[in-house]
Coordinates of C-alpha atoms in Angstrom, one line a residue:
X1 CA 88.3 88.3 83.8
X2 CA 89.9 85.8 81.6
X3 CA 93.5 84.2 82.7
X4 CA 95.1 86.8 80.3
X5 CA 95.4 89.4 82.7
X6 CA 99.6 88.4 84.0
X7 CA 100.6 90.2 86.6
X8 CA 104.4 90.7 87.0
X9 CA 106.3 87.5 87.9
X10 CA 108.6 87.9 91.1
X11 CA 111.6 87.1 88.8
X12 CA 110.8 90.0 86.2
X13 CA 111.3 92.5 89.2
X14 CA 113.3 95.6 89.1
X15 CA 115.1 95.5 92.8
X16 CA 115.6 98.6 93.6
X17 CA 111.8 98.6 93.6
X18 CA 111.8 96.8 96.3
X19 CA 114.8 98.1 98.0
X20 CA 113.8 101.7 98.3
X21 CA 109.8 100.6 99.1
X22 CA 111.7 98.7 102.0
X23 CA 113.7 101.8 103.1
X24 CA 110.6 103.1 102.7
X25 CA 108.7 100.9 104.6
X26 CA 111.2 100.9 107.6
X27 CA 110.5 105.1 107.9
X28 CA 107.0 104.4 108.0
X29 CA 107.0 102.5 110.6
X30 CA 109.1 104.2 112.6
X31 CA 106.7 107.9 112.0
X32 CA 103.5 105.6 112.3
X33 CA 105.2 103.9 116.3
X34 CA 106.4 107.3 117.6
X35 CA 102.8 109.0 116.3
X36 CA 101.3 106.8 119.5
X37 CA 103.5 109.4 121.7
X38 CA 100.2 111.9 120.6
X39 CA 97.9 109.3 122.0
X40 CA 96.6 110.7 125.2
X41 CA 96.0 113.9 126.9
X42 CA 99.4 116.8 126.5
X43 CA 101.5 116.1 128.7
X44 CA 105.3 116.6 128.9
X45 CA 107.6 114.7 128.0
X46 CA 110.9 114.2 129.3
X47 CA 113.9 113.0 127.0
X48 CA 117.4 111.8 126.9
X49 CA 120.4 112.9 125.2
X50 CA 119.5 109.9 123.0
X51 CA 115.7 110.5 123.0
X52 CA 116.7 113.6 121.6
X53 CA 119.5 112.7 118.9
X54 CA 116.6 109.7 117.6
X55 CA 113.8 112.5 117.6
X56 CA 116.3 115.3 115.0
X57 CA 117.1 112.3 112.7
X58 CA 114.4 110.9 112.8
X59 CA 112.7 115.0 111.5
X60 CA 115.2 115.7 109.2
X61 CA 115.9 112.3 107.2
X62 CA 112.7 110.1 107.9
X63 CA 109.6 112.3 108.8
X64 CA 107.9 112.8 105.6
X65 CA 110.3 111.1 103.5
X66 CA 109.0 107.4 103.6
X67 CA 105.2 108.7 102.4
X68 CA 106.4 110.4 99.9
X69 CA 108.7 108.0 98.5
X70 CA 105.7 105.3 98.9
X71 CA 103.9 106.8 96.9
X72 CA 106.3 107.9 94.6
X73 CA 106.9 103.6 94.1
X74 CA 103.5 103.9 93.6
X75 CA 103.0 105.8 90.8
X76 CA 105.6 103.8 89.4
X77 CA 103.9 100.3 90.4
X78 CA 100.7 101.9 87.9
X79 CA 102.3 102.4 85.5
X80 CA 103.7 99.0 84.9
X81 CA 100.2 97.6 85.8
X82 CA 98.4 100.0 83.0
X83 CA 101.0 98.7 80.4
X84 CA 100.5 95.7 81.6
X85 CA 97.2 95.2 81.7
X86 CA 97.0 97.7 78.1
X87 CA 99.3 94.8 76.4
X88 CA 96.8 91.9 77.2
X89 CA 94.1 94.2 75.2
X90 CA 91.9 94.4 78.5
X91 CA 90.9 97.3 79.8
X92 CA 93.3 99.2 82.5
X93 CA 91.1 101.7 83.8
X94 CA 87.9 98.7 85.0
X95 CA 91.3 96.9 86.2
X96 CA 92.4 99.4 88.4
X97 CA 89.8 100.3 89.6
X98 CA 88.4 97.8 90.7
X99 CA 92.1 97.1 92.8
X100 CA 91.4 100.4 94.0
X101 CA 88.1 99.7 95.4
X102 CA 90.1 96.4 96.6
X103 CA 92.4 98.2 98.4
X104 CA 89.7 100.5 100.0
X105 CA 88.7 97.7 102.4
X106 CA 91.5 96.7 103.3
X107 CA 92.7 100.7 104.2
X108 CA 89.8 100.2 106.1
X109 CA 90.9 97.5 108.5
X110 CA 93.7 99.2 108.7
X111 CA 92.2 102.0 110.2
X112 CA 90.6 100.1 112.3
X113 CA 93.7 99.9 113.6
X114 CA 95.5 102.7 113.2
X115 CA 94.2 105.9 112.8
X116 CA 96.8 107.3 110.4
X117 CA 96.6 105.0 107.3
X118 CA 97.6 106.0 104.0
X119 CA 96.2 103.4 101.8
X120 CA 92.6 105.4 101.8
X121 CA 93.9 107.8 100.6
X122 CA 96.7 105.6 97.9
X123 CA 93.3 103.8 97.4
X124 CA 91.2 107.0 96.6
X125 CA 94.5 109.1 94.2
X126 CA 94.7 106.6 92.4
X127 CA 91.1 107.3 91.1
X128 CA 92.1 109.7 90.4
X129 CA 95.6 108.9 88.9
X130 CA 93.6 106.8 86.1
X131 CA 92.5 110.3 84.5
X132 CA 96.2 110.6 83.6
X133 CA 97.4 107.1 82.3
X134 CA 97.4 107.9 78.7
X135 CA 99.4 111.4 79.5
X136 CA 103.0 111.7 78.2
X137 CA 106.2 111.8 80.0
X138 CA 106.4 115.4 79.9
X139 CA 102.7 116.7 80.7
X140 CA 103.1 114.5 83.8
X141 CA 106.6 116.2 84.0
X142 CA 104.8 119.4 84.2
X143 CA 100.9 118.6 86.2
X144 CA 104.0 116.8 89.0
X145 CA 106.2 120.3 89.3
X146 CA 103.6 122.5 89.2
X147 CA 101.9 121.1 92.1
X148 CA 105.0 120.8 94.0
X149 CA 105.8 125.1 93.0
X150 CA 101.9 125.4 94.5
X151 CA 102.6 123.3 97.6
X152 CA 103.9 126.5 99.9
X153 CA 101.4 128.4 98.9
X154 CA 98.5 126.6 99.6
X155 CA 100.7 125.2 102.5
X156 CA 100.5 128.8 103.5
X157 CA 96.7 129.6 102.8
X158 CA 94.7 126.3 104.9
X159 CA 97.6 127.4 108.5
X160 CA 96.3 130.8 107.7
X161 CA 92.1 130.1 108.0
X162 CA 92.8 128.5 111.6
X163 CA 90.5 125.7 111.3
X164 CA 89.7 124.5 114.4
X165 CA 90.0 120.7 114.2
X166 CA 88.4 118.3 115.9
X167 CA 91.5 116.2 118.4
X168 CA 90.3 112.6 119.0
X169 CA 93.9 111.8 120.1
X170 CA 94.0 113.9 122.7
X171 CA 90.6 114.5 124.2
X172 CA 89.6 112.5 127.5
X173 CA 86.0 111.3 126.6
X174 CA 87.7 109.5 123.4
X175 CA 90.4 108.5 124.8
X176 CA 88.4 106.5 126.9
X177 CA 87.6 104.4 123.8
X178 CA 90.8 104.2 122.7
X179 CA 91.6 102.1 126.4
X180 CA 88.8 100.7 127.2
X181 CA 90.3 96.9 126.2
X182 CA 87.2 97.2 123.9
X183 CA 87.5 95.8 120.4
X184 CA 84.7 98.0 119.0
X185 CA 85.2 100.8 121.2
X186 CA 89.1 100.8 119.7
X187 CA 88.4 100.4 116.2
X188 CA 85.6 103.3 116.8
X189 CA 88.1 105.6 118.6
X190 CA 90.2 104.8 115.3
X191 CA 88.0 105.0 112.4
X192 CA 87.0 108.4 114.5
X193 CA 90.3 110.1 113.9
X194 CA 91.2 109.2 110.6
X195 CA 87.5 110.8 109.5
X196 CA 88.2 113.8 111.5
X197 CA 92.0 114.5 111.6
X198 CA 92.6 112.7 108.4
X199 CA 89.6 112.3 106.1
X200 CA 88.1 116.0 106.8
X201 CA 90.9 118.3 108.3
X202 CA 92.1 120.3 104.9
X203 CA 95.9 120.6 106.7
X204 CA 95.6 116.9 105.7
X205 CA 93.0 116.2 102.7
X206 CA 94.5 119.5 100.4
X207 CA 97.9 119.3 101.1
X208 CA 99.2 116.2 101.5
X209 CA 97.0 114.6 99.1
X210 CA 98.7 117.6 96.8
X211 CA 102.2 116.8 97.2
X212 CA 101.0 112.9 96.8
X213 CA 99.6 114.1 93.7
X214 CA 102.5 115.4 92.4
X215 CA 104.5 112.4 93.7
X216 CA 102.7 109.7 92.1
X217 CA 102.4 111.8 88.7
X218 CA 106.1 112.1 89.1
X219 CA 106.4 108.4 89.5
X220 CA 104.2 107.6 86.5
X221 CA 106.5 109.7 84.8
X222 CA 109.3 108.1 86.2
X223 CA 108.0 105.1 84.8
X224 CA 107.7 106.2 81.3
X225 CA 111.3 107.3 80.9
X226 CA 111.7 103.4 82.1
X227 CA 114.3 105.4 84.3
X228 CA 114.6 101.6 87.0
X229 CA 115.9 99.8 84.2
X230 CA 118.4 102.9 82.8
X231 CA 120.7 103.3 85.9
X232 CA 123.8 102.1 84.6
X233 CA 123.5 105.6 82.0
X234 CA 122.2 107.2 83.7
X235 CA 125.2 107.1 86.9
X236 CA 126.4 111.0 86.2
X237 CA 122.8 112.0 86.4
X238 CA 122.2 110.7 90.0
X239 CA 125.7 112.4 91.3
X240 CA 124.2 115.1 90.1
X241 CA 121.2 114.7 91.7
X242 CA 122.5 113.3 95.7
X243 CA 124.5 116.8 95.3
X244 CA 122.1 119.4 93.7
X245 CA 119.5 117.4 96.2
X246 CA 121.6 117.5 99.1
X247 CA 123.1 121.2 98.7
X248 CA 119.4 122.1 98.5
X249 CA 117.8 120.4 101.1
X250 CA 120.2 121.5 103.7
X251 CA 119.9 125.1 102.9
X252 CA 115.5 124.6 102.6
X253 CA 116.7 123.4 106.2
X254 CA 118.5 126.0 107.7
X255 CA 116.0 128.1 106.7
X256 CA 113.3 126.4 107.7
X257 CA 114.6 126.0 110.8
X258 CA 115.1 129.5 111.8
X259 CA 112.0 131.5 110.5
X260 CA 109.1 129.0 112.0
X261 CA 111.5 129.6 115.3
X262 CA 111.5 132.9 114.5
X263 CA 107.6 133.0 113.2
X264 CA 109.2 135.1 109.6
X265 CA 106.0 136.8 108.7
X266 CA 106.5 135.1 104.4
X267 CA 105.4 131.7 106.0
X268 CA 102.4 133.2 106.5
X269 CA 101.8 133.2 102.7
X270 CA 104.7 131.1 101.4
X271 CA 106.0 128.1 103.4
X272 CA 108.3 125.8 102.5
X273 CA 107.9 122.6 104.7
X274 CA 107.0 119.6 102.0
X275 CA 110.0 121.1 99.4
X276 CA 111.9 120.5 102.4
X277 CA 110.6 117.0 102.9
X278 CA 111.4 116.6 99.2
X279 CA 114.5 117.3 99.0
X280 CA 115.9 115.4 100.7
X281 CA 113.9 112.1 100.0
X282 CA 115.1 112.7 96.3
X283 CA 119.2 113.4 98.4
X284 CA 118.8 110.2 100.0
X285 CA 116.9 107.7 97.6
X286 CA 119.7 108.9 94.8
X287 CA 122.0 108.0 97.7
X288 CA 121.2 104.2 98.0
X289 CA 120.2 103.9 94.3
X290 CA 124.2 104.7 93.6
X291 CA 125.2 102.3 96.4
X292 CA 123.0 99.6 94.7
X293 CA 124.8 100.4 91.9
X294 CA 128.0 100.3 93.2
X295 CA 127.3 96.4 94.3
X296 CA 127.8 97.3 98.0
X297 CA 126.1 95.7 101.1
X298 CA 124.4 93.4 99.3
X299 CA 122.8 91.0 101.8
X300 CA 121.4 94.1 103.6
X301 CA 120.0 95.1 100.3
X302 CA 119.1 91.8 99.6
X303 CA 116.9 92.0 102.8
X304 CA 114.9 95.0 102.3
X305 CA 114.2 93.9 98.8
X306 CA 112.6 91.1 100.0
X307 CA 110.9 93.0 103.3
X308 CA 109.6 95.6 100.1
X309 CA 108.6 92.9 98.3
X310 CA 105.7 92.3 101.1
X311 CA 105.2 96.0 101.7
X312 CA 101.6 95.8 101.8
X313 CA 101.4 92.9 105.0
X314 CA 104.0 94.0 106.9
X315 CA 102.7 97.3 106.7
X316 CA 99.0 96.5 108.1
X317 CA 101.6 94.3 110.5
X318 CA 103.1 96.5 112.0
X319 CA 99.3 98.7 112.7
X320 CA 98.3 95.8 113.8
X321 CA 101.0 95.0 115.9
X322 CA 101.4 98.7 117.2
X323 CA 97.6 98.3 118.2
X324 CA 98.6 95.2 120.8
X325 CA 101.6 96.9 122.6
X326 CA 99.9 100.8 123.0
X327 CA 95.8 100.4 123.2
X328 CA 94.0 98.7 125.9
X329 CA 93.3 96.0 123.8
X330 CA 96.6 95.6 124.7
X331 CA 99.4 96.7 126.7
X332 CA 97.7 100.1 126.9
X333 CA 101.4 101.5 127.2
X334 CA 100.3 104.7 125.1
X335 CA 101.7 107.8 125.1
X336 CA 103.8 107.3 128.4
X337 CA 107.0 105.9 127.3
X338 CA 110.1 107.8 126.0
X339 CA 111.1 108.6 122.2
X340 CA 113.6 106.0 122.3
X341 CA 111.7 103.4 122.8
X342 CA 108.8 104.3 119.9
X343 CA 112.1 104.7 117.9
X344 CA 113.7 101.0 118.5
X345 CA 111.0 99.3 119.2
X346 CA 110.3 100.5 114.8
X347 CA 113.4 99.4 113.9
X348 CA 113.1 96.2 115.5
X349 CA 109.8 95.6 114.2
X350 CA 111.1 96.2 111.4
X351 CA 114.7 94.3 111.3
X352 CA 112.2 90.8 112.7
X353 CA 110.3 91.4 109.5
X354 CA 112.8 92.1 107.4
X355 CA 114.4 88.2 108.5
X356 CA 110.7 86.3 108.8
X357 CA 110.2 88.5 104.7
X358 CA 113.2 86.9 103.6
X359 CA 111.9 83.1 105.4
X360 CA 108.8 83.4 103.8
X361 CA 109.9 84.0 99.9
X362 CA 112.3 80.9 100.2
X363 CA 109.0 79.4 100.7
X364 CA 106.3 81.6 98.6
X365 CA 104.9 83.6 95.8
X366 CA 104.0 86.6 97.4
X367 CA 103.3 87.5 100.9
X368 CA 100.1 87.2 101.9
X369 CA 98.0 89.9 102.3
X370 CA 99.4 91.0 98.4
X371 CA 98.9 87.3 97.5
X372 CA 95.1 88.4 98.6
X373 CA 95.2 91.3 96.8
X374 CA 96.5 90.1 93.8
X375 CA 94.2 87.3 93.2
X376 CA 91.1 89.1 94.0
X377 CA 92.6 92.3 91.9
X378 CA 92.8 89.2 88.7
X379 CA 89.8 87.4 89.8
X380 CA 92.2 84.4 89.4
X381 CA 93.9 82.0 92.4
X382 CA 97.9 82.0 91.7
X383 CA 100.0 79.7 93.3
X384 CA 101.3 81.1 96.8
X385 CA 103.3 78.1 97.6
X386 CA 106.6 77.8 95.7
X387 CA 107.4 74.6 94.2
X388 CA 110.6 72.8 95.4
X389 CA 112.9 70.8 92.9
X390 CA 111.2 67.9 93.6
X391 CA 107.8 68.9 92.0
X392 CA 109.1 70.0 88.9
X393 CA 111.2 67.3 88.3
X394 CA 108.0 65.0 89.0
X395 CA 106.1 67.2 86.1
X396 CA 108.4 66.9 84.2
X397 CA 108.8 63.6 83.9
X398 CA 105.0 62.8 84.1
X399 CA 105.1 64.8 81.0

């Protein structure tokens, strides 16, 4: 590729996008770390009041909302990237295909450490998203809406099939691989769990991917509308969305709770779980945007923005660190701890990552994995280290 390819410069990034990525990354960390409770032979866990409160908070405000938000932002970023490449007179399809193939490589590495990797899904669906890169905002909105409306019926149908799923993470024979302390066996465990419990499991392969594609298309639609650069003029709309999405989320949450508790028959053909997830996600996003627009919590948002700029590095680092803490290649505590431990550890790791991200970006232009992916995508080495003032002055004097 020629040097006419240029990624979006750090100084031209839309801050709220990185802030939202940072928030979503927190929810993903909590979801992934609490997922370690499920690795092991099923047994009764004794939780205290703190664990119960944190578990409910995660269930109603974070679980599912974080990865759906990241997926919307992936679709938005897709639109920006496609426009940037096309504006240089290059083929965006060829470029983005190569970029997604590289993401598959990163996904394989991440999947070796964590069976719940989502990068492989983004790489796969990113290729499908290319089919819509010339679609109008209206077309993208219609297709996204149809998919979201269809999800409750698809989910109920898939659940009704009662397809037996091979459970790697609770099978004693496979758990030996996880706890062995042997790196190759540990990688084998995660890759098998990835394959059997996500890639070929209908509930995930069909339902979750339908939701992800809908979210990506919605994000691409928002990019066509330049939504996140027009927040000032959309303040009234955002307030309306905040109130209405809260109302919808509360109604759906109450309905979902009582219908699942009482095993309502209509759940056999209509399961609104993801409607609750998406409405709650929209409520949270609207609230964060309005807070950001009010100029409050500036310091906190600055740190979240730094973490969001290094989403890929922080995500993969979280998963590698989790492997060392919970599996046999590390401390091997897996499912032995109460829920509050996993929740608190995830928050602690995330906060440390925010400080590291802030420090790193004060010295470097990109996160390390972002830099590798970017350089490989454009087939050009971009400067990683920032130029300090003395270097700039020296260059000016030389000229």
